[in-house]
PDB file of C-alpha atoms in Angstrom:
ATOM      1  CA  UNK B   1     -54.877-252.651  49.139  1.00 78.00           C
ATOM      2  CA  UNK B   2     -52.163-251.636  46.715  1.00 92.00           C
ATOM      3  CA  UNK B   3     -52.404-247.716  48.073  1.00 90.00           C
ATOM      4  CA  UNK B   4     -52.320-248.954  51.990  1.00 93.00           C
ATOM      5  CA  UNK B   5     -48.837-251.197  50.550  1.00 94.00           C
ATOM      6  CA  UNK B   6     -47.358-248.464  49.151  1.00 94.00           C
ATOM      7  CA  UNK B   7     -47.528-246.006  52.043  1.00 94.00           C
ATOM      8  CA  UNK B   8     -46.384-248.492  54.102  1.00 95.00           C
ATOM      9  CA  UNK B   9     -43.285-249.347  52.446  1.00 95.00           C
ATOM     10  CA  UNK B  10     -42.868-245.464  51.836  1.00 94.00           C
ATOM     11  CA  UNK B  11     -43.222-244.758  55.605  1.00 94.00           C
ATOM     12  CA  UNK B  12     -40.656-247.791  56.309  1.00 95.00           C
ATOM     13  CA  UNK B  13     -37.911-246.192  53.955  1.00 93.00           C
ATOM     14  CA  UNK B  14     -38.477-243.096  55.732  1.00 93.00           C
ATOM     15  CA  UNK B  15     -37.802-244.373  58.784  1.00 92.00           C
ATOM     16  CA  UNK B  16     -35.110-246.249  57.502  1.00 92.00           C
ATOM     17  CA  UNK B  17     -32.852-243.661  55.969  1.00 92.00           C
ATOM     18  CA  UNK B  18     -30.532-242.469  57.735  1.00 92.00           C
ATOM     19  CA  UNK B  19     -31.347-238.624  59.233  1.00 89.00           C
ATOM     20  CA  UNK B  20     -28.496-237.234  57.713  1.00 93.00           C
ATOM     21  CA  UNK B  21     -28.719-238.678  54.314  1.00 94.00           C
ATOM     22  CA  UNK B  22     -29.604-235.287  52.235  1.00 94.00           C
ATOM     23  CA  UNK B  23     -30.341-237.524  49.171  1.00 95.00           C
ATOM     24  CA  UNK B  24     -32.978-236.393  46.670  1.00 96.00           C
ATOM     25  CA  UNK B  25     -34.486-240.011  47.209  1.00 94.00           C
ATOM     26  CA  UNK B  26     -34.314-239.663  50.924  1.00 94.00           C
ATOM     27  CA  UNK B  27     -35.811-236.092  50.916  1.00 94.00           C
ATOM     28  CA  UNK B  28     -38.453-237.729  48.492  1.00 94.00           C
ATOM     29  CA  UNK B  29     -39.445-240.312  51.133  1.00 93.00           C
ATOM     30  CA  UNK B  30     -39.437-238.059  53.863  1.00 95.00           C
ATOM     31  CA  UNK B  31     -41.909-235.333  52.036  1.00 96.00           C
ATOM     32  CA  UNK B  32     -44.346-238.163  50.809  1.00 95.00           C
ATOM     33  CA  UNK B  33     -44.342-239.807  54.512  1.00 95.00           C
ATOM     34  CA  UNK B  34     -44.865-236.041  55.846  1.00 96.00           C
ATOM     35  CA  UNK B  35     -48.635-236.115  53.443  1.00 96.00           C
ATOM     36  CA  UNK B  36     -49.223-239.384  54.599  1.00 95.00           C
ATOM     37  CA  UNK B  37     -49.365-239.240  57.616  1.00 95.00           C
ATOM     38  CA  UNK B  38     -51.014-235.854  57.761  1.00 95.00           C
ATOM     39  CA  UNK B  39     -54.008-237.082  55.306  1.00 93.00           C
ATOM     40  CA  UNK B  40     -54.046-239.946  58.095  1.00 92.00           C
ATOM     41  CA  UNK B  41     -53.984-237.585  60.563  1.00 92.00           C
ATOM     42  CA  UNK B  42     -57.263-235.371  59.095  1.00 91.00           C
ATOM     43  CA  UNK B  43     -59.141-238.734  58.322  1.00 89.00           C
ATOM     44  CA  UNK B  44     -59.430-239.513  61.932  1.00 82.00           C
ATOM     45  CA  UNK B  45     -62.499-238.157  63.901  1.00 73.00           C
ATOM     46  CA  UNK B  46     -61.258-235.605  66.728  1.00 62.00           C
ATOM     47  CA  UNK B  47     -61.254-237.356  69.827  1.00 58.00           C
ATOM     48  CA  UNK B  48     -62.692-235.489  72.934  1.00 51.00           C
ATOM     49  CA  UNK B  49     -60.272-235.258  75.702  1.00 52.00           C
ATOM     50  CA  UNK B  50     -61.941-235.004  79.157  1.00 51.00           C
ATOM     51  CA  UNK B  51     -60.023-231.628  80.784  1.00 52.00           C
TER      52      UNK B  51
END
């Protein structure tokens, strides 16, 4: 529960900062939403799309 929290409220300031905000803290939150979502990402089973 505490893990699924904190990459929540990491993905949130992510989204939050502004785009332009070069910030180490902004970069920081940006790069740690970037793994996130890409260990998300390879967790899920491929889904079959009918072509």
């Amino acid at each position: 529960m505490c893990r699924e929290r904190a990459e929540y409220y990491t993905l949130r300031a992510a989204e939050l900062t502004d785009p332009d905000d070069t910030s180490p803290q902004a970069q920081e939150w940006r790069e740690k939403a970037a793994a996130i979502l890409e260990r998300r990402a390879a967790a899920e089973p491929a889904v079959a799309q009918d072509g």
